[in-house]
Short mmCIF file of C-alpha atoms in Angstrom, two decimals:
data_model
loop_
_atom_site.label_atom_id
_atom_site.label_comp_id
_atom_site.label_asym_id
_atom_site.label_seq_id
_atom_site.Cartn_x
_atom_site.Cartn_y
_atom_site.Cartn_z
CA MET A 1 -14.11 78.81 -78.01
CA ASP A 2 -16.58 76.23 -76.69
CA LYS A 3 -16.52 76.55 -72.91
CA ASN A 4 -16.61 72.77 -72.61
CA ASN A 5 -13.12 72.66 -74.11
CA PHE A 6 -11.55 74.60 -71.25
CA LEU A 7 -9.14 72.40 -69.35
CA ILE A 8 -7.94 75.10 -66.96
CA THR A 9 -9.05 78.55 -65.83
CA ALA A 10 -6.50 81.22 -64.93
CA ILE A 11 -7.77 83.78 -62.41
CA VAL A 12 -6.22 87.24 -62.74
CA SER A 13 -7.16 89.59 -59.90
CA VAL A 14 -6.16 93.22 -60.49
CA TYR A 15 -6.30 96.50 -58.63
CA ASN A 16 -4.32 99.45 -60.01
CA ALA A 17 -2.19 97.04 -62.02
CA GLU A 18 -2.48 98.63 -65.46
CA ARG A 19 1.27 98.43 -66.06
CA PHE A 20 1.22 94.63 -65.55
CA ILE A 21 -1.96 93.45 -67.24
CA SER A 22 -0.75 93.46 -70.84
CA GLY A 23 2.35 91.42 -70.00
CA CYS A 24 0.26 89.05 -67.89
CA LEU A 25 -2.19 88.32 -70.72
CA GLU A 26 0.61 87.92 -73.26
CA ASP A 27 2.30 85.48 -70.89
CA LEU A 28 -0.85 83.39 -70.52
CA GLU A 29 -1.65 83.37 -74.22
CA ARG A 30 1.86 82.03 -74.86
CA GLN A 31 1.17 78.94 -72.77
CA THR A 32 1.46 75.67 -74.66
CA ILE A 33 -2.12 74.81 -73.67
CA ALA A 34 -3.53 78.28 -74.42
CA SER A 35 -6.12 76.65 -76.69
CA GLN A 36 -7.58 74.95 -73.60
CA LEU A 37 -7.14 77.93 -71.26
CA GLU A 38 -9.87 80.21 -69.95
CA ILE A 39 -8.72 83.56 -68.53
CA ILE A 40 -10.94 85.46 -66.09
CA VAL A 41 -9.78 88.96 -65.15
CA VAL A 42 -11.44 90.33 -62.01
CA ASP A 43 -11.03 94.11 -61.68
CA SER A 44 -11.72 95.04 -58.05
CA GLY A 45 -12.69 98.68 -58.47
CA SER A 46 -9.37 99.81 -59.92
CA SER A 47 -8.92 103.51 -60.69
CA GLN A 48 -6.66 102.69 -63.64
CA ARG A 49 -7.36 101.53 -67.21
CA GLU A 50 -7.12 97.74 -66.89
CA GLY A 51 -10.56 97.39 -68.46
CA GLU A 52 -9.50 99.12 -71.68
CA VAL A 53 -6.42 96.92 -71.95
CA VAL A 54 -8.41 93.74 -71.38
CA ARG A 55 -11.07 94.70 -73.93
CA ALA A 56 -8.37 95.24 -76.54
CA TYR A 57 -7.12 91.71 -75.87
CA GLN A 58 -10.66 90.34 -76.03
CA GLU A 59 -10.79 91.50 -79.64
CA ARG A 60 -7.78 89.26 -80.36
CA PHE A 61 -8.55 86.30 -78.09
CA THR A 62 -11.91 84.66 -77.40
CA ASN A 63 -10.86 82.95 -74.17
CA ILE A 64 -10.67 86.10 -72.01
CA ARG A 65 -13.51 87.21 -69.72
CA TYR A 66 -13.62 90.46 -67.75
CA ILE A 67 -15.48 91.09 -64.49
CA ARG A 68 -15.44 94.43 -62.68
CA THR A 69 -16.71 95.43 -59.25
CA GLU A 70 -17.26 99.08 -58.40
CA THR A 71 -15.83 98.70 -54.91
CA ARG A 72 -12.52 97.25 -53.90
CA GLU A 73 -12.55 93.73 -52.49
CA THR A 74 -9.88 91.40 -51.19
CA ILE A 75 -7.87 89.19 -53.53
CA TYR A 76 -9.67 86.14 -52.20
CA GLN A 77 -13.12 87.67 -52.72
CA ALA A 78 -12.05 88.31 -56.32
CA TRP A 79 -10.82 84.74 -56.69
CA ASN A 80 -14.10 83.40 -55.31
CA ARG A 81 -16.02 85.58 -57.77
CA ALA A 82 -14.06 84.03 -60.65
CA ILE A 83 -14.36 80.49 -59.29
CA ALA A 84 -18.15 80.83 -59.28
CA THR A 85 -18.15 81.25 -63.08
CA ALA A 86 -15.01 79.30 -64.05
CA GLN A 87 -15.42 76.51 -66.60
CA GLY A 88 -12.03 74.81 -66.36
CA LYS A 89 -11.52 71.42 -64.77
CA TYR A 90 -8.48 72.97 -63.08
CA LEU A 91 -7.85 76.42 -61.62
CA THR A 92 -4.76 78.56 -61.17
CA ASN A 93 -4.14 82.06 -59.88
CA ALA A 94 -2.15 84.11 -62.39
CA ASN A 95 -0.89 87.10 -60.46
CA ALA A 96 -0.70 90.11 -62.77
CA ASP A 97 2.95 90.80 -61.96
CA ASP A 98 4.19 87.19 -62.18
CA ARG A 99 5.14 85.21 -65.27
CA HIS A 100 5.32 81.55 -66.36
CA ARG A 101 7.54 79.25 -68.32
CA PRO A 102 5.64 78.59 -71.58
CA ASP A 103 4.86 74.99 -70.62
CA ALA A 104 4.20 75.71 -66.93
CA LEU A 105 0.45 75.13 -66.91
CA GLU A 106 0.78 72.07 -69.11
CA LYS A 107 3.35 70.56 -66.73
CA LEU A 108 1.24 71.23 -63.65
CA VAL A 109 -1.96 69.92 -65.22
CA ASP A 110 -0.11 66.81 -66.40
CA ALA A 111 1.06 66.20 -62.84
CA LEU A 112 -2.55 66.12 -61.66
CA GLU A 113 -3.73 64.05 -64.60
CA ILE A 114 -1.05 61.46 -63.83
CA ASN A 115 -1.51 61.61 -60.04
CA SER A 116 -5.24 61.11 -59.70
CA ASN A 117 -4.98 61.05 -55.89
CA ALA A 118 -3.48 64.56 -55.82
CA ALA A 119 -5.58 67.72 -55.98
CA VAL A 120 -2.96 70.49 -55.98
CA ALA A 121 0.26 70.72 -58.02
CA TYR A 122 3.04 73.23 -57.36
CA ALA A 123 6.47 73.91 -58.85
CA ASP A 124 9.64 75.89 -58.13
CA SER A 125 9.98 79.55 -59.12
CA PHE A 126 12.63 82.04 -60.03
CA VAL A 127 12.50 85.41 -58.26
CA THR A 128 13.14 88.79 -59.86
CA ASP A 129 12.91 92.41 -58.72
CA VAL A 130 12.44 93.76 -62.26
CA GLU A 131 8.88 94.46 -63.35
CA ASN A 132 7.40 92.96 -66.53
CA GLU A 133 10.20 90.52 -67.15
CA VAL A 134 9.50 87.84 -69.74
CA TRP A 135 10.56 84.22 -69.59
CA PRO A 136 13.45 83.53 -69.46
CA SER A 137 14.46 86.49 -67.31
CA GLN A 138 18.02 87.77 -67.24
CA ASN A 139 17.47 89.45 -63.87
CA ILE A 140 17.11 86.60 -61.42
CA THR A 141 17.65 87.49 -57.77
CA GLY A 142 16.75 84.15 -56.23
CA VAL A 143 14.90 80.90 -56.57
CA PHE A 144 12.23 79.14 -54.54
CA HIS A 145 13.20 75.47 -54.29
CA TRP A 146 10.14 73.92 -52.67
CA PRO A 147 10.24 70.56 -50.88
CA LYS A 148 8.35 67.39 -51.62
CA TYR A 149 4.87 67.57 -50.11
CA GLU A 150 4.46 66.65 -46.47
CA ALA A 151 1.30 67.78 -44.67
CA ARG A 152 2.94 68.51 -41.32
CA ARG A 153 5.72 70.50 -42.97
CA LEU A 154 3.11 72.65 -44.73
CA PHE A 155 2.01 73.79 -41.28
CA GLN A 156 5.55 75.06 -40.69
CA ILE A 157 5.78 77.12 -43.87
CA CYS A 158 3.72 77.69 -46.99
CA PHE A 159 5.70 76.04 -49.77
CA ILE A 160 2.93 75.77 -52.37
CA GLY A 161 4.34 78.80 -54.16
CA PRO A 162 2.74 81.67 -56.07
CA GLN A 163 1.42 79.74 -59.12
CA PRO A 164 -0.16 76.40 -58.17
CA VAL A 165 -2.80 74.50 -60.12
CA TRP A 166 -5.68 72.80 -58.29
CA ARG A 167 -8.84 70.88 -59.09
CA ARG A 168 -11.94 73.08 -59.28
CA ASP A 169 -14.09 70.48 -57.55
CA LEU A 170 -12.07 71.00 -54.36
CA HIS A 171 -14.28 74.01 -53.66
CA GLY A 172 -17.44 71.95 -53.83
CA THR A 173 -16.12 69.80 -51.00
CA HIS A 174 -14.04 72.20 -48.92
CA GLY A 175 -15.55 75.61 -49.64
CA LEU A 176 -14.07 78.74 -51.17
CA PHE A 177 -11.18 80.93 -50.04
CA ASP A 178 -11.77 83.00 -46.91
CA GLY A 179 -12.67 86.36 -48.41
CA ASN A 180 -12.09 88.14 -45.10
CA LEU A 181 -8.36 87.48 -45.28
CA ARG A 182 -6.16 89.99 -47.08
CA SER A 183 -2.79 88.24 -47.36
CA ALA A 184 -2.79 84.57 -46.33
CA GLY A 185 -6.10 83.35 -47.73
CA ASP A 186 -4.42 80.88 -50.07
CA TYR A 187 -2.29 79.48 -47.23
CA GLU A 188 -5.40 79.14 -45.07
CA PHE A 189 -7.13 77.13 -47.81
CA TRP A 190 -4.10 74.88 -48.36
CA LEU A 191 -3.96 74.14 -44.62
CA ARG A 192 -7.70 73.54 -44.51
CA ILE A 193 -7.58 70.89 -47.22
CA ALA A 194 -4.26 69.43 -46.00
CA ALA A 195 -5.81 68.79 -42.59
CA ALA A 196 -8.67 67.04 -44.39
CA GLY A 197 -6.24 64.65 -46.05
CA VAL A 198 -6.05 66.19 -49.53
CA CYS A 199 -2.84 65.26 -51.36
CA PHE A 200 -0.49 67.71 -53.10
CA VAL A 201 2.21 66.93 -55.69
CA HIS A 202 5.46 68.83 -56.24
CA VAL A 203 6.83 69.26 -59.76
CA PRO A 204 10.59 69.72 -59.14
CA GLU A 205 11.18 72.16 -61.99
CA VAL A 206 11.37 75.95 -62.13
CA LEU A 207 8.15 76.86 -63.94
CA GLY A 208 7.40 80.35 -62.66
CA LEU A 209 8.84 83.84 -62.29
CA TYR A 210 7.80 85.65 -59.11
CA LEU A 211 8.14 89.42 -58.74
CA ALA A 212 9.39 90.32 -55.26
CA SER A 213 7.57 93.63 -55.11
CA PRO A 214 7.77 95.76 -51.95
CA VAL A 215 4.24 97.03 -52.68
CA GLY A 216 2.74 93.56 -53.14
CA VAL A 217 0.17 92.34 -50.64
CA GLU A 218 2.49 89.83 -48.97
CA LEU A 219 5.70 91.86 -48.76
CA SER A 220 4.12 95.26 -48.07
CA ASN A 221 2.61 94.13 -44.77
CA LYS A 222 4.59 91.24 -43.30
CA THR A 223 2.94 91.68 -39.91
CA LEU A 224 -0.51 91.14 -41.39
CA SER A 225 0.71 88.20 -43.46
CA ASN A 226 2.35 86.54 -40.46
CA THR A 227 -0.67 87.16 -38.22
CA GLU A 228 -3.09 85.63 -40.71
CA ALA A 229 -0.78 82.69 -41.36
CA GLU A 230 -0.34 81.96 -37.65
CA HIS A 231 -4.09 82.09 -37.09
CA ALA A 232 -4.58 79.59 -39.93
CA ARG A 233 -1.94 77.30 -38.46
CA GLN A 234 -3.65 77.34 -35.09
CA GLN A 235 -7.12 76.94 -36.59
CA HIS A 236 -6.46 73.93 -38.82
CA TRP A 237 -3.70 71.96 -37.06
CA PRO A 238 -5.19 68.52 -36.25
CA ARG A 239 -4.82 67.98 -32.50
CA ARG A 240 -4.31 64.25 -33.10
CA TRP A 241 -0.96 65.16 -34.68
CA GLY A 242 0.39 66.38 -31.35
CA ALA A 243 1.91 69.80 -30.67
CA LEU A 244 1.90 72.39 -33.43
CA PRO A 245 5.48 72.80 -34.74
CA ARG A 246 7.17 76.16 -34.93
CA SER A 247 7.12 77.96 -38.25
CA SER A 248 10.24 77.51 -40.40
CA PRO A 249 12.38 79.95 -42.41
CA SER A 250 11.79 80.64 -46.09
CA PHE A 251 12.80 78.33 -48.92
CA LEU A 252 14.08 81.33 -50.86
CA PHE A 253 17.64 80.79 -52.02
CA PRO A 254 19.97 83.68 -52.92
CA SER A 255 20.69 85.04 -56.37
CA LEU A 256 21.70 82.56 -59.02
CA HIS A 257 24.44 85.01 -59.96
CA GLN A 258 25.97 83.99 -56.64
CA THR A 259 25.11 80.32 -56.90
CA PRO A 260 27.52 78.22 -54.83
CA LEU A 261 29.60 75.69 -56.71
CA VAL A 262 29.53 73.23 -53.80
CA SER A 263 26.50 72.04 -51.84
CA VAL A 264 27.09 70.14 -48.60
CA VAL A 265 24.32 67.82 -47.39
CA VAL A 266 24.05 67.30 -43.61
CA ALA A 267 21.49 65.01 -41.96
CA THR A 268 21.23 65.21 -38.17
CA PHE A 269 19.32 63.64 -35.30
CA ASN A 270 19.73 64.45 -31.59
CA ARG A 271 23.39 65.47 -31.68
CA PRO A 272 23.30 69.28 -31.43
CA GLN A 273 26.77 69.72 -29.94
CA LEU A 274 28.45 67.33 -32.35
CA LEU A 275 26.56 69.02 -35.20
CA LYS A 276 27.96 72.36 -34.07
CA ASP A 277 31.48 70.94 -34.32
CA ALA A 278 30.77 69.54 -37.78
CA LEU A 279 29.38 72.85 -39.02
CA SER A 280 32.26 74.76 -37.45
CA SER A 281 34.65 72.67 -39.53
CA LEU A 282 32.60 73.62 -42.57
CA ALA A 283 32.60 77.31 -41.68
CA ASN A 284 36.40 77.18 -41.39
CA GLN A 285 36.94 75.95 -44.95
CA SER A 286 39.53 77.81 -47.02
CA TYR A 287 37.19 77.50 -50.01
CA LYS A 288 34.19 79.80 -49.56
CA ASN A 289 31.81 79.27 -52.50
CA TRP A 290 29.63 76.69 -50.78
CA GLU A 291 26.22 76.24 -49.22
CA ALA A 292 25.02 73.69 -46.68
CA ILE A 293 21.57 72.18 -46.31
CA VAL A 294 21.05 70.79 -42.80
CA VAL A 295 18.00 68.57 -42.29
CA ASN A 296 16.99 67.84 -38.71
CA ASP A 297 15.27 64.47 -38.95
CA GLY A 298 12.70 64.97 -36.22
CA GLY A 299 15.25 65.37 -33.44
CA GLU A 300 15.78 67.96 -30.73
CA ASP A 301 16.09 71.61 -31.71
CA VAL A 302 19.39 72.50 -33.42
CA GLU A 303 18.68 76.08 -34.44
CA GLU A 304 21.20 77.44 -31.96
CA SER A 305 23.85 75.00 -33.17
CA VAL A 306 23.37 76.29 -36.70
CA ARG A 307 23.00 79.96 -35.83
CA SER A 308 26.15 80.00 -33.73
CA VAL A 309 28.38 79.08 -36.69
CA ASP A 310 26.46 80.43 -39.70
CA HIS A 311 27.85 83.94 -39.95
CA GLY A 312 27.72 84.09 -43.74
CA GLY A 313 24.13 82.98 -44.24
CA ARG A 314 25.24 79.92 -46.21
CA ILE A 315 23.63 77.25 -44.02
CA ARG A 316 19.95 76.43 -44.49
CA LEU A 317 18.17 74.46 -41.74
CA LEU A 318 15.08 72.38 -42.49
CA ASN A 319 13.10 70.28 -40.04
CA HIS A 320 11.28 67.01 -40.56
CA TRP A 321 8.18 66.82 -38.37
CA GLY A 322 8.95 63.24 -37.37
CA ARG A 323 11.84 60.88 -37.86
CA LEU A 324 11.86 59.72 -41.49
CA GLY A 325 15.39 58.28 -41.57
CA GLN A 326 18.78 59.38 -42.85
CA ALA A 327 17.95 58.56 -46.46
CA ALA A 328 14.84 60.76 -46.42
CA ALA A 329 16.74 63.56 -44.66
CA ARG A 330 19.52 63.53 -47.25
CA ASN A 331 17.00 63.39 -50.08
CA THR A 332 15.20 66.42 -48.67
CA ALA A 333 18.49 68.30 -48.70
CA LEU A 334 19.49 67.07 -52.16
CA ARG A 335 16.29 68.39 -53.68
CA LEU A 336 17.19 71.87 -52.43
CA THR A 337 20.84 71.98 -53.42
CA GLN A 338 22.05 74.50 -55.99
CA GLY A 339 25.70 73.52 -56.38
CA GLN A 340 27.17 71.56 -59.25
CA ILE A 341 29.34 69.58 -56.82
CA ILE A 342 27.60 67.68 -54.01
CA CYS A 343 29.41 66.77 -50.79
CA TYR A 344 28.20 65.13 -47.59
CA LEU A 345 29.04 65.65 -43.93
CA ASP A 346 27.77 63.45 -41.11
CA ASP A 347 26.78 65.36 -38.00
CA ASP A 348 29.52 63.79 -35.87
CA ASP A 349 32.40 64.02 -38.38
CA THR A 350 34.56 66.98 -39.36
CA TYR A 351 36.36 68.42 -42.37
CA LEU A 352 39.90 69.72 -42.25
CA PRO A 353 40.13 73.34 -43.50
CA GLU A 354 41.41 72.48 -46.99
CA HIS A 355 38.87 69.72 -47.74
CA LEU A 356 36.49 71.56 -50.09
CA GLU A 357 39.31 73.43 -51.80
CA GLY A 358 41.03 70.15 -52.61
CA ILE A 359 37.81 68.62 -53.93
CA VAL A 360 37.05 71.56 -56.21
CA LYS A 361 40.57 71.60 -57.65
CA ALA A 362 40.59 67.84 -58.23
CA MET A 363 37.16 67.80 -59.85
CA LEU A 364 37.80 70.74 -62.13
CA HIS A 365 41.21 69.38 -63.14
CA SER A 366 40.18 65.77 -63.72
CA GLY A 367 36.64 66.14 -64.99
CA SER A 368 35.76 63.08 -62.91
CA PRO A 369 32.05 62.84 -61.96
CA PHE A 370 32.87 61.17 -58.62
CA LEU A 371 35.85 61.30 -56.31
CA TYR A 372 36.64 60.60 -52.70
CA THR A 373 39.41 61.74 -50.40
CA GLY A 374 41.58 60.17 -47.77
CA ALA A 375 40.45 60.17 -44.16
CA ILE A 376 41.63 59.82 -40.59
CA LYS A 377 39.68 57.60 -38.20
CA ILE A 378 39.50 59.10 -34.72
CA THR A 379 38.31 57.00 -31.80
CA GLU A 380 36.89 59.21 -29.08
CA SER A 381 34.67 59.31 -26.05
CA LEU A 382 32.29 61.94 -24.75
CA GLU A 383 32.96 63.04 -21.19
CA GLY A 384 30.73 65.70 -19.76
CA GLY A 385 29.81 66.85 -23.24
CA ASN A 386 33.46 67.18 -24.25
CA ARG A 387 35.16 65.09 -26.93
CA VAL A 388 38.18 63.17 -25.70
CA GLU A 389 40.38 61.69 -28.43
CA LEU A 390 41.53 58.17 -27.58
CA SER A 391 43.39 57.25 -30.75
CA SER A 392 43.66 58.05 -34.44
CA ASN A 393 44.80 56.11 -37.45
CA ASP A 394 45.06 56.55 -41.18
CA ILE A 395 42.54 54.53 -43.20
CA GLU A 396 44.21 55.27 -46.52
CA ASP A 397 45.05 51.63 -47.30
CA SER A 398 41.44 50.49 -47.13
CA LEU A 399 40.38 53.40 -49.32
CA ARG A 400 42.71 52.29 -52.09
CA THR A 401 40.78 49.03 -52.51
CA ASP A 402 39.44 48.12 -55.96
CA GLN A 403 35.98 49.71 -56.26
CA THR A 404 34.46 46.45 -57.53
CA LYS A 405 34.74 45.25 -53.93
CA LEU A 406 31.95 47.68 -53.11
CA LEU A 407 29.70 44.81 -54.17
CA ALA A 408 30.86 43.00 -51.02
CA TRP A 409 31.28 45.78 -48.47
CA ASN A 410 31.41 49.56 -48.20
CA PHE A 411 34.87 50.95 -47.62
CA ILE A 412 34.29 54.60 -48.62
CA PRO A 413 32.97 56.85 -45.80
CA LEU A 414 30.21 59.19 -46.91
CA PRO A 415 31.93 62.44 -45.81
CA THR A 416 34.84 61.73 -48.18
CA TRP A 417 32.57 61.73 -51.25
CA ALA A 418 32.05 64.39 -53.87
CA HIS A 419 30.06 63.96 -57.05
CA ARG A 420 28.64 66.11 -59.78
CA ARG A 421 25.01 67.03 -59.41
CA GLU A 422 24.01 65.41 -62.69
CA CYS A 423 25.01 61.99 -61.35
CA LEU A 424 21.70 61.93 -59.48
CA THR A 425 19.84 62.15 -62.77
CA HIS A 426 21.31 58.76 -63.68
CA VAL A 427 21.27 56.89 -60.36
CA GLY A 428 18.45 58.54 -58.41
CA PHE A 429 18.42 59.43 -54.72
CA PHE A 430 19.06 57.55 -51.49
CA HIS A 431 16.83 54.50 -50.98
CA GLU A 432 14.37 55.46 -48.24
CA GLY A 433 13.31 51.88 -47.57
CA MET A 434 16.60 51.07 -45.84
CA SER A 435 17.21 51.68 -42.14
CA SER A 436 20.98 51.89 -42.66
CA HIS A 437 23.65 51.48 -45.36
CA GLU A 438 21.65 53.63 -47.76
CA ASP A 439 24.93 55.38 -48.61
CA TRP A 440 26.45 52.06 -49.64
CA ASP A 441 23.44 51.35 -51.86
CA ILE A 442 23.72 54.59 -53.85
CA LEU A 443 27.50 54.21 -53.93
CA ILE A 444 27.14 50.89 -55.75
CA ARG A 445 24.82 52.50 -58.27
CA LEU A 446 27.40 55.21 -58.89
CA SER A 447 30.24 52.70 -59.17
CA LEU A 448 28.39 50.73 -61.85
CA LEU A 449 28.38 53.79 -64.09
CA TRP A 450 31.67 55.57 -63.41
CA ASP A 451 35.25 54.96 -62.35
CA PHE A 452 35.95 56.70 -59.06
CA LEU A 453 38.88 59.05 -58.59
CA TYR A 454 40.72 58.69 -55.29
CA THR A 455 42.74 61.59 -53.92
CA ASN A 456 44.95 60.52 -51.05
CA ARG A 457 44.80 63.88 -49.28
CA LYS A 458 43.51 63.05 -45.80
CA THR A 459 41.09 65.93 -45.22
CA VAL A 460 38.21 64.24 -43.38
CA GLU A 461 38.03 63.09 -39.77
CA ILE A 462 35.74 60.07 -39.31
CA ARG A 463 34.87 59.96 -35.63
CA VAL A 464 33.72 56.82 -33.82
CA ARG A 465 32.71 56.21 -30.22
CA PRO A 466 32.89 52.47 -29.42
CA THR A 467 30.76 52.71 -26.29
CA ALA A 468 28.16 55.02 -27.83
CA ASN A 469 24.77 53.80 -28.97
CA ASP A 470 24.07 56.69 -31.35
CA SER A 471 25.33 55.20 -34.60
CA VAL A 472 22.64 54.10 -37.03
CA THR A 473 25.02 51.62 -38.63
CA THR A 474 26.30 49.89 -35.49
CA ARG A 475 23.40 49.73 -33.06
CA ASN A 476 21.26 46.97 -34.63
CA THR A 477 22.88 43.75 -35.84
CA PHE A 478 19.63 42.34 -37.17
CA ALA A 479 18.94 45.45 -39.28
CA LYS A 480 22.51 45.36 -40.53
CA LEU A 481 22.15 41.72 -41.56
CA ARG A 482 18.86 42.50 -43.28
CA ASP A 483 20.28 45.48 -45.19
CA PHE A 484 23.31 43.49 -46.34
CA ARG A 485 20.98 40.85 -47.73
CA ILE A 486 18.89 43.51 -49.47
CA ILE A 487 21.96 44.97 -51.15
CA TYR A 488 23.35 41.60 -52.16
CA ASP A 489 20.00 40.60 -53.67
CA ARG A 490 19.67 43.94 -55.43
CA TYR A 491 23.12 43.80 -57.02
CA PRO A 492 23.96 40.22 -58.04
CA THR A 493 27.48 39.51 -59.26
CA PRO A 494 29.10 36.73 -61.35
CA ASN A 495 32.44 37.44 -59.65
CA GLN A 496 33.21 34.36 -57.56
CA ASP A 497 35.62 36.20 -55.26
CA ILE A 498 32.93 38.77 -54.46
CA ALA A 499 30.31 36.05 -54.02
CA SER A 500 32.60 34.18 -51.61
CA ALA A 501 33.28 37.37 -49.64
CA ARG A 502 29.54 37.98 -49.40
CA ARG A 503 28.94 34.52 -47.94
CA ARG A 504 31.63 35.05 -45.30
CA ILE A 505 30.22 38.44 -44.35
CA LEU A 506 26.67 37.13 -44.01
CA SER A 507 27.92 34.22 -41.95
CA ASP A 508 29.81 36.55 -39.60
CA LEU A 509 26.83 38.89 -39.28
CA GLY A 510 24.53 35.96 -38.62
CA ALA A 511 26.85 34.68 -35.89
CA LYS A 512 27.01 38.12 -34.28
CA HIS A 513 23.25 38.40 -34.39
CA GLU A 514 22.84 34.95 -32.81
CA ASN A 515 25.39 35.84 -30.11
CA TRP A 516 23.40 38.98 -29.38
CA ARG A 517 20.18 37.00 -29.15
CA SER A 518 21.84 34.50 -26.80
CA TYR A 519 23.15 37.34 -24.65
CA CYS A 520 19.66 38.88 -24.49
CA ARG A 521 18.08 35.53 -23.56
CA HIS A 522 20.70 35.07 -20.83
CA LYS A 523 20.01 38.52 -19.40
CA ILE A 524 16.26 37.91 -19.47
CA ARG A 525 16.71 34.61 -17.60
CA GLN A 526 18.83 36.39 -14.98
CA LEU A 527 16.16 39.02 -14.49
CA LEU A 528 13.44 36.38 -14.22
CA ASP A 529 15.48 34.37 -11.70
CA ARG A 530 16.02 37.48 -9.59
CA HIS A 531 12.34 38.34 -9.78
CA ILE A 532 11.32 34.80 -8.71
CA LEU A 533 13.84 34.87 -5.86
CA TRP A 534 12.50 38.24 -4.71
CA ARG A 535 8.91 36.89 -4.76
CA ILE A 536 9.93 33.86 -2.68
CA LYS A 537 11.70 36.04 -0.12
CA ALA A 538 8.75 38.41 0.01
CA ARG A 539 6.33 35.57 0.77
CA SER A 540 8.55 34.13 3.49
#
């Protein structure tokens, strides 16, 4: 093959990996872009027969090169040796014991071809503990669901995965891998280029198969891996970003043979005690085949709130570096869910014990893609950190309203929802450009495609605090007016009743906003008058 035709170079570093090398080369030659793939095997002084195996493959394939050193070197020294002679426009590390989906490299290269501003592409991976599995494996023990790229989050945990693809010319600008490192050299390089502003792109598909081997470099010496990773975090964290965040837990999810049917999405911000109550109500569910993804949207630490109630290991906590908004927090969680049924829980609301059980039964019986339950509205106050219930009332009547009226106002509280995962394929995720009412926006999109099923079992407690200023929806009348206008413009309607209702609502919101402005002007005048009076008295 003409070397100029190589689109991508796969680097295979081996040391005493004879039992893996044949399967590795077969896996790479099965790639859909194998005709544009260069394979460089670097044998770092192995005492086994990798060289003989590779030479046998070289007789069959002209795109394989073999380099051997007589002394053992680190993985990253081997990678650097291959990079120095690689011909591909793109590079990837093909670990000898890992495997790929047949179109994995094509998908990752395409992501970089499409996103010219990105230099590294990464995808999700299955995990197995069985050696030399082939795609698709029947022995999956877990899955790495990586998040969308965010530079600050990368400093909390390495989520680039075991099989990324990157542009070769990165090394001309940012140097090679640190050959002195033995375990976290790839992470160090990703942090180095992330701090320099290099963009990464996530391909949200499972494209790889990772062998969780107890004798692998990373898992065999966790202390070394953690020490090197922490040093890299400290070394490359830009001081202009503020304090270095704490490292986060793994994105490894448990075996797909134990995949939860229900995924509960929880976004939280600065309400650790209320969050604990919400999660306690989840932990007390009669139905047990669920997981929860909690996303702390840049607020105060909630690890203790989660740890205190998560006795079954079903709750995953993720942290946004800064506040990105409820929509972004929910989207982060949604991208990591495994369940076929998606539910939502606000951090200040609670489920009754039979809530999830009722949802699962209703969904499986009806086949409906979207349903919502009844709810109880509880008015409460917080006194010394304790919740004091002031009143409660049934909001069943408002929930029975014709769903077409969603085009005028939202009458379905988010925690009462449940929908099938595939609904998101049709309507997309929460709109991150909205400061509030993003749940209403996606609800309209859902309602335009499906009839909703209402179950009148009141299994959710919607909690409100009239004197509190911690509700995103209630604390800013101007933002509320703006978001209503956005939604009305986005979803026009020929229905005259709905159009009339919209005009009344906008008029009421406008009046409330003007009253608030008048109140603020009055208060400002009072303060100015007092200040002037104080100045006069001071001079006299």
